[in-house]
Amino acid sequence: MDFSLDETQIAARDALRRYLQAEVAPLVDRHEAEHKPVPAGVIAAMREYGLLGGLLPEDVGGFALPMTTYGTLICEVARVWPSLRSVTSTSNLAASVIADAASPELRDAFLPGILEGKTVACFALSEPNIGSDAAHVETRAEPLPQGWRITGRKLYISNGPIADVGVVFARTPLSDGRQGVSCVLFESSRQGFSVTPLSKMGMHSCPLGELLFDGVEVPAGHLLGAPGQAFSLAKKHLNVGRCVVAFSALGIAEAALEAAVQYAKDRRQFGRPIGAFQMVQQMVADMMALVETSRLLCYRAADALDRHAPDAALYCSMAKRHATEAVLRVAELSLQVHGGAGYTSLFPVERYYRDARHLSIAEGTNQIQSMLVAQTALGLSALR
């Protein structure tokens, strides 16, 4: 099996890398320290490099990239600025739901802005009492003669404070009298909508928020897909999201490894570079193995998605679980190689650790991923 990138993928990766190093890298430290959101111009620039709408079909304005190519680009962005990666992929996740389930009129109204980076989108699923148990959301969307009235709260929503539009998952009545989970598109300018920013440990330039829907009314045509079918819609796109998170972890791990190697060459103790000492070499070797095993699982999951393989969900969960745990160990080891310097903000490794910590929770905690993976072998569910 050939794991090398082809010429087109290499060209796309290298063009993005040049832009990120020249235009984006100089912004990162100051924006993160001041908790300033990623500039709108940088978000819009991601369109040129295939990041906005990368996976969407060309007939809706996307690039129809293979997951392997898109993941490679995600990895590059995460190496330089994880917050930019999070803003971009969160908008993409909402755009994918809109492209998949919205009416042609709704797609034409909202997708172009998101794909051009002029509109920021969010994916509002988690709630104060609902996280992993997403099938039992408490937010409600009540039918009106001309639309829906949304009432409830959503919590830990990436892009929430800066989102112009979003997709919200809410409980709705079905024709047989039961309740189901449906997906509705909303605009943050609607009366009754408000958002409270939340402080967090890392990725300070991708704002996190609590969304309040206090009787927010939206038109009937803003329903995405059939009533009661939103959970299956969310599961479909969360598999891609897990693969994206795995590639994001890989990017941060690569950056942490590169920083450790460079520091081990430059830092001298006892008359020679610290990289010459066996204990430091052990840490570097461990980091290298963790990075490469993460890369292999990322490629395996991306390949399964590209082939629409029946085991794609399994490999997405495996890649997400392994890569997000591996990056924490790599960042920790990199910090250790840096010694006292690594604990300060003089070097970026402390930020790598903070930024990476979120990933083992996002898109389904690693404990949930473990249960999903084991279930395929055992045929037994821990959730039912």
Coordinates of C-alpha atoms in Angstrom, one line a residue:
M1 CA 0.0 0.0 0.0
D2 CA 1.3 3.4 -1.0
F3 CA 1.0 6.0 1.8
S4 CA 2.7 8.8 -0.2
L5 CA 0.7 11.9 -1.4
D6 CA 0.3 12.4 -5.1
E7 CA 1.6 15.5 -6.9
T8 CA -1.7 17.3 -6.7
Q9 CA -2.0 16.8 -2.9
I10 CA 1.7 17.8 -2.4
A11 CA 1.1 21.0 -4.4
A12 CA -2.0 21.9 -2.5
R13 CA -0.3 21.2 0.9
D14 CA 2.8 23.2 0.0
A15 CA 0.8 26.2 -1.3
L16 CA -1.2 26.2 2.0
R17 CA 2.0 25.8 4.0
R18 CA 3.6 28.8 2.4
Y19 CA 0.6 31.0 3.0
L20 CA 0.2 29.9 6.6
Q21 CA 3.9 30.5 7.4
A22 CA 4.0 33.9 5.7
E23 CA 0.7 35.4 6.6
V24 CA -0.9 33.5 9.5
A25 CA 2.0 32.3 11.8
P26 CA 2.9 35.9 12.8
L27 CA -0.6 36.5 14.1
V28 CA -1.0 33.5 16.3
D29 CA 0.7 34.3 19.5
R30 CA -0.8 37.8 19.9
H31 CA -4.3 36.8 19.0
E32 CA -4.3 33.8 21.3
A33 CA -2.8 35.8 24.2
E34 CA -5.4 38.6 23.7
H35 CA -8.2 36.1 23.1
K36 CA -8.9 37.8 19.8
P37 CA -11.0 35.8 17.2
V38 CA -9.3 34.7 14.0
P39 CA -9.5 37.6 11.5
A40 CA -12.3 37.4 9.0
G41 CA -9.8 37.8 6.1
V42 CA -7.8 34.8 7.2
I43 CA -11.0 32.7 7.4
A44 CA -12.0 33.9 3.9
A45 CA -8.5 33.0 2.6
M46 CA -9.1 29.4 3.5
R47 CA -11.5 29.2 0.5
E48 CA -8.6 29.7 -1.9
Y49 CA -6.8 26.7 -0.5
G50 CA -9.7 24.3 -0.5
L51 CA -10.5 24.4 3.2
L52 CA -14.0 26.0 3.0
G53 CA -16.3 23.5 1.3
G54 CA -13.5 21.1 0.7
L55 CA -15.6 18.0 1.0
L56 CA -18.8 19.3 -0.6
P57 CA -19.9 18.4 -4.1
E58 CA -19.0 20.9 -6.9
D59 CA -22.6 21.5 -7.8
V60 CA -23.2 23.2 -4.5
G61 CA -20.0 25.2 -4.5
G62 CA -17.6 22.7 -3.0
F63 CA -14.3 21.2 -4.2
A64 CA -15.3 17.5 -3.9
L65 CA -11.9 16.7 -2.3
P66 CA -11.1 13.2 -1.2
M67 CA -11.0 13.0 2.6
T68 CA -7.3 12.2 2.5
T69 CA -6.6 15.5 0.7
Y70 CA -8.9 17.5 2.9
G71 CA -7.4 15.9 6.0
T72 CA -3.9 16.7 4.8
L73 CA -4.9 20.4 4.5
I74 CA -6.6 20.3 8.0
C75 CA -3.4 18.9 9.4
E76 CA -1.4 21.8 7.9
V77 CA -3.7 24.4 9.4
A78 CA -3.7 22.7 12.8
R79 CA 0.1 22.7 12.8
V80 CA 0.1 26.5 12.7
W81 CA -3.1 27.7 14.3
P82 CA -5.6 25.2 15.8
S83 CA -8.1 27.9 16.4
L84 CA -8.2 28.6 12.7
R85 CA -8.7 24.9 12.1
S86 CA -11.6 24.8 14.5
V87 CA -13.4 27.9 13.1
T88 CA -13.0 26.5 9.6
S89 CA -14.1 22.9 10.2
T90 CA -17.0 24.0 12.4
S91 CA -18.3 26.2 9.6
N92 CA -17.7 23.3 7.2
L93 CA -19.7 20.9 9.4
A94 CA -22.7 23.2 9.4
A95 CA -22.3 23.7 5.7
S96 CA -22.3 20.0 5.1
V97 CA -25.6 19.6 6.9
I98 CA -27.1 22.4 4.9
A99 CA -25.8 21.0 1.6
D100 CA -27.1 17.6 2.5
A101 CA -30.6 18.4 3.9
A102 CA -31.7 21.9 3.0
S103 CA -34.0 22.8 0.2
P104 CA -32.4 24.2 -3.0
E105 CA -33.7 27.7 -2.1
L106 CA -32.2 27.5 1.4
R107 CA -28.8 26.2 0.0
D108 CA -28.7 29.1 -2.4
A109 CA -29.5 31.6 0.3
F110 CA -26.9 30.5 2.9
L111 CA -24.2 28.2 1.4
P112 CA -22.3 30.8 -0.7
G113 CA -21.7 33.1 2.2
I114 CA -20.3 30.2 4.3
L115 CA -18.2 28.8 1.6
E116 CA -16.7 32.3 0.8
G117 CA -15.8 32.8 4.4
K118 CA -18.1 35.8 4.7
T119 CA -20.5 34.0 7.0
V120 CA -19.4 32.1 10.0
A121 CA -21.6 29.1 11.0
C122 CA -21.9 26.9 14.1
F123 CA -23.2 23.4 14.9
A124 CA -25.5 23.6 17.9
L125 CA -26.0 20.1 19.4
S126 CA -24.6 19.9 23.0
E127 CA -26.7 21.2 25.9
P128 CA -26.2 21.8 29.6
N129 CA -27.8 18.3 30.3
I130 CA -27.0 16.6 27.0
G131 CA -23.6 15.8 25.6
S132 CA -22.9 12.2 24.5
D133 CA -26.6 11.3 24.8
A134 CA -27.5 13.5 21.8
A135 CA -30.7 11.6 20.9
H136 CA -32.4 13.2 23.9
V137 CA -31.9 16.9 23.4
E138 CA -34.2 19.1 25.5
T139 CA -34.3 22.2 23.2
R140 CA -37.7 22.4 21.5
A141 CA -38.9 23.6 18.1
E142 CA -42.7 24.1 18.2
P143 CA -44.6 24.3 14.9
L144 CA -46.2 27.6 14.0
P145 CA -48.6 28.3 11.1
Q146 CA -45.7 29.8 9.1
G147 CA -42.6 28.2 10.8
W148 CA -41.0 27.1 14.0
R149 CA -40.5 28.6 17.5
I150 CA -37.2 27.4 19.1
T151 CA -36.8 27.4 22.9
G152 CA -33.8 26.1 24.8
R153 CA -30.1 26.3 25.5
K154 CA -27.1 25.0 23.8
L155 CA -23.7 24.8 25.5
Y156 CA -20.0 24.5 24.5
I157 CA -20.7 25.6 20.9
S158 CA -17.6 26.4 18.9
N159 CA -18.0 29.6 16.8
G160 CA -21.1 30.4 18.9
P161 CA -20.2 34.0 19.8
I162 CA -19.2 34.9 16.2
A163 CA -21.6 32.8 14.2
D164 CA -24.0 34.5 11.8
V165 CA -26.0 31.3 11.1
G166 CA -26.1 27.8 12.6
V167 CA -27.9 24.5 12.6
V168 CA -29.6 23.6 15.8
F169 CA -30.9 20.2 16.9
A170 CA -34.3 20.4 18.7
R171 CA -37.1 18.2 19.8
T172 CA -40.2 18.4 17.6
P173 CA -43.6 16.7 17.5
L174 CA -44.0 14.0 14.8
S175 CA -47.2 13.1 12.9
D176 CA -47.9 10.0 15.0
G177 CA -47.8 12.0 18.2
R178 CA -44.3 11.0 19.3
Q179 CA -41.4 13.4 19.8
G180 CA -38.3 13.3 17.5
V181 CA -35.1 15.3 17.0
S182 CA -35.1 17.6 14.0
C183 CA -32.5 20.0 12.6
V184 CA -33.3 23.7 11.9
L185 CA -31.3 26.5 10.4
F186 CA -31.3 29.7 12.4
E187 CA -29.7 33.2 12.0
S188 CA -28.1 34.9 15.1
S189 CA -29.9 38.1 14.2
R190 CA -33.3 36.6 15.0
Q191 CA -35.2 38.1 17.9
G192 CA -34.9 36.0 21.0
F193 CA -31.5 34.7 20.3
S194 CA -28.5 35.6 22.5
V195 CA -25.1 34.1 23.2
T196 CA -22.8 34.2 26.2
P197 CA -19.0 33.7 25.5
L198 CA -17.3 31.0 27.6
S199 CA -13.7 31.2 28.9
K200 CA -11.7 28.1 28.1
M201 CA -8.3 26.4 28.4
G202 CA -7.0 26.7 24.9
M203 CA -7.8 27.7 21.3
H204 CA -8.7 31.2 22.5
S205 CA -9.2 32.6 19.0
C206 CA -12.0 30.2 18.3
P207 CA -14.7 31.5 20.6
L208 CA -16.9 29.1 22.6
G209 CA -20.4 30.0 23.7
E210 CA -23.7 29.2 25.4
L211 CA -26.6 29.8 23.0
L212 CA -30.0 30.9 24.3
F213 CA -33.1 30.4 22.2
D214 CA -35.9 32.4 23.9
G215 CA -38.8 31.8 21.5
V216 CA -36.7 32.3 18.3
E217 CA -39.0 32.1 15.3
V218 CA -37.8 30.8 11.9
P219 CA -39.6 30.2 8.6
A220 CA -41.0 26.7 7.9
G221 CA -38.5 26.2 5.1
H222 CA -35.6 26.3 7.6
L223 CA -36.3 22.8 8.6
L224 CA -33.3 20.6 7.4
G225 CA -34.4 17.2 6.2
A226 CA -37.5 15.3 7.5
P227 CA -38.9 15.9 11.0
G228 CA -37.4 13.4 13.5
Q229 CA -34.4 12.5 11.2
A230 CA -31.8 14.8 12.6
F231 CA -30.0 12.3 14.8
S232 CA -29.1 10.1 11.8
L233 CA -28.0 13.3 10.0
A234 CA -25.8 14.3 12.9
K235 CA -24.2 10.8 13.1
K236 CA -23.4 10.8 9.4
H237 CA -21.5 14.1 9.6
L238 CA -20.0 13.5 13.0
N239 CA -18.1 10.5 11.5
V240 CA -16.4 13.0 9.1
G241 CA -15.9 15.3 12.1
R242 CA -14.1 12.7 14.0
C243 CA -11.7 12.1 11.2
V244 CA -11.1 15.9 11.0
V245 CA -10.4 16.0 14.7
A246 CA -7.9 13.1 14.3
F247 CA -6.0 15.0 11.5
S248 CA -6.1 18.1 13.7
A249 CA -4.4 16.2 16.5
L250 CA -1.9 15.0 14.0
G251 CA -1.0 18.5 13.0
I252 CA -0.5 19.7 16.6
A253 CA 1.6 16.6 17.3
E254 CA 3.8 17.3 14.3
A255 CA 4.4 20.9 15.5
A256 CA 5.2 19.7 19.0
L257 CA 7.6 17.1 17.7
E258 CA 9.4 19.6 15.5
A259 CA 9.7 22.1 18.4
A260 CA 11.2 19.4 20.6
V261 CA 13.7 18.3 18.0
Q262 CA 14.8 21.9 17.3
Y263 CA 15.2 22.7 21.0
A264 CA 17.1 19.5 21.7
K265 CA 19.6 20.5 19.0
D266 CA 19.9 24.1 20.2
R267 CA 19.9 23.7 23.9
R268 CA 23.3 22.9 25.4
Q269 CA 24.0 21.4 28.8
F270 CA 27.2 19.8 30.2
G271 CA 29.0 21.0 27.1
R272 CA 26.8 19.4 24.4
P273 CA 23.3 19.6 22.9
I274 CA 20.7 18.0 25.2
G275 CA 19.6 15.9 22.2
A276 CA 22.8 13.9 22.6
F277 CA 21.5 12.5 26.0
Q278 CA 19.8 9.1 25.9
M279 CA 16.8 10.1 27.9
V280 CA 16.0 13.0 25.6
Q281 CA 16.5 10.7 22.6
Q282 CA 14.0 8.2 24.2
M283 CA 11.4 11.0 24.4
V284 CA 12.0 12.0 20.8
A285 CA 11.7 8.4 19.7
D286 CA 8.4 8.0 21.6
M287 CA 7.1 11.2 20.0
M288 CA 8.0 10.0 16.5
A289 CA 6.3 6.7 17.0
L290 CA 3.1 8.4 18.3
V291 CA 3.0 10.8 15.4
E292 CA 3.4 8.1 12.8
T293 CA 0.8 5.7 14.3
S294 CA -1.6 8.6 14.4
R295 CA -0.8 9.4 10.7
L296 CA -1.5 5.8 9.7
L297 CA -4.9 5.7 11.5
C298 CA -5.8 9.1 10.0
Y299 CA -5.1 7.8 6.5
R300 CA -6.9 4.5 7.2
A301 CA -10.0 6.4 8.4
A302 CA -9.9 8.8 5.5
D303 CA -9.5 6.0 3.0
A304 CA -12.5 4.2 4.5
L305 CA -14.6 7.4 4.1
D306 CA -13.5 7.9 0.5
R307 CA -14.5 4.4 -0.3
H308 CA -17.8 4.6 1.6
A309 CA -16.6 1.4 3.4
P310 CA -19.0 -0.1 5.9
D311 CA -16.4 0.1 8.6
A312 CA -15.7 3.8 8.0
A313 CA -17.3 4.8 11.3
L314 CA -15.2 2.3 13.2
Y315 CA -11.9 3.6 11.8
C316 CA -13.0 7.2 12.3
S317 CA -13.6 6.4 16.0
M318 CA -10.3 4.6 16.3
A319 CA -8.3 7.4 14.6
K320 CA -10.0 10.1 16.7
R321 CA -9.4 8.2 19.9
H322 CA -5.8 7.3 19.2
A323 CA -4.6 10.6 17.6
T324 CA -6.2 12.8 20.3
E325 CA -4.6 10.8 23.1
A326 CA -1.3 10.6 21.3
V327 CA -1.1 14.4 20.8
L328 CA -1.4 15.0 24.5
R329 CA 1.5 12.6 25.2
V330 CA 3.6 14.2 22.4
A331 CA 2.9 17.7 23.7
E332 CA 3.7 16.6 27.2
L333 CA 7.0 15.1 26.1
S334 CA 7.9 18.1 24.0
L335 CA 7.2 20.3 27.0
Q336 CA 9.5 18.0 29.1
V337 CA 12.3 18.3 26.5
H338 CA 12.0 22.1 26.8
G339 CA 12.3 21.9 30.6
G340 CA 11.5 25.0 32.5
A341 CA 11.3 27.0 29.2
G342 CA 8.4 24.8 28.0
Y343 CA 6.3 25.8 31.0
T344 CA 6.5 29.4 30.0
S345 CA 4.9 31.3 27.1
L346 CA 8.3 32.0 25.7
F347 CA 7.9 28.8 23.6
P348 CA 4.8 27.5 21.9
V349 CA 4.7 24.1 23.4
E350 CA 2.6 25.1 26.4
R351 CA 0.0 26.3 23.9
Y352 CA 0.2 23.1 21.9
Y353 CA -0.8 21.2 25.1
R354 CA -3.7 23.5 25.9
D355 CA -5.0 23.5 22.4
A356 CA -4.8 19.8 22.1
R357 CA -6.6 19.1 25.3
H358 CA -10.0 19.9 23.8
L359 CA -9.7 17.3 21.1
S360 CA -10.2 14.2 23.3
I361 CA -13.6 15.6 24.2
A362 CA -14.8 17.1 20.9
E363 CA -17.0 15.1 18.5
G364 CA -17.7 12.5 21.1
T365 CA -15.5 11.8 24.1
N366 CA -12.8 9.2 23.8
Q367 CA -14.7 7.1 26.3
I368 CA -17.6 7.1 23.9
Q369 CA -15.3 6.2 21.0
S370 CA -13.9 3.3 23.1
M371 CA -17.4 1.9 23.5
L372 CA -18.2 2.3 19.8
V373 CA -15.0 0.5 18.8
A374 CA -15.4 -2.3 21.3
Q375 CA -19.1 -2.8 20.3
T376 CA -18.1 -3.8 16.8
A377 CA -16.0 -6.7 18.2
L378 CA -18.3 -7.7 21.0
G379 CA -21.7 -7.1 19.4
L380 CA -22.8 -5.7 22.7
S381 CA -23.7 -2.0 23.4
A382 CA -22.8 -0.3 26.7
L383 CA -25.5 2.3 26.0
R384 CA -28.6 0.1 25.8

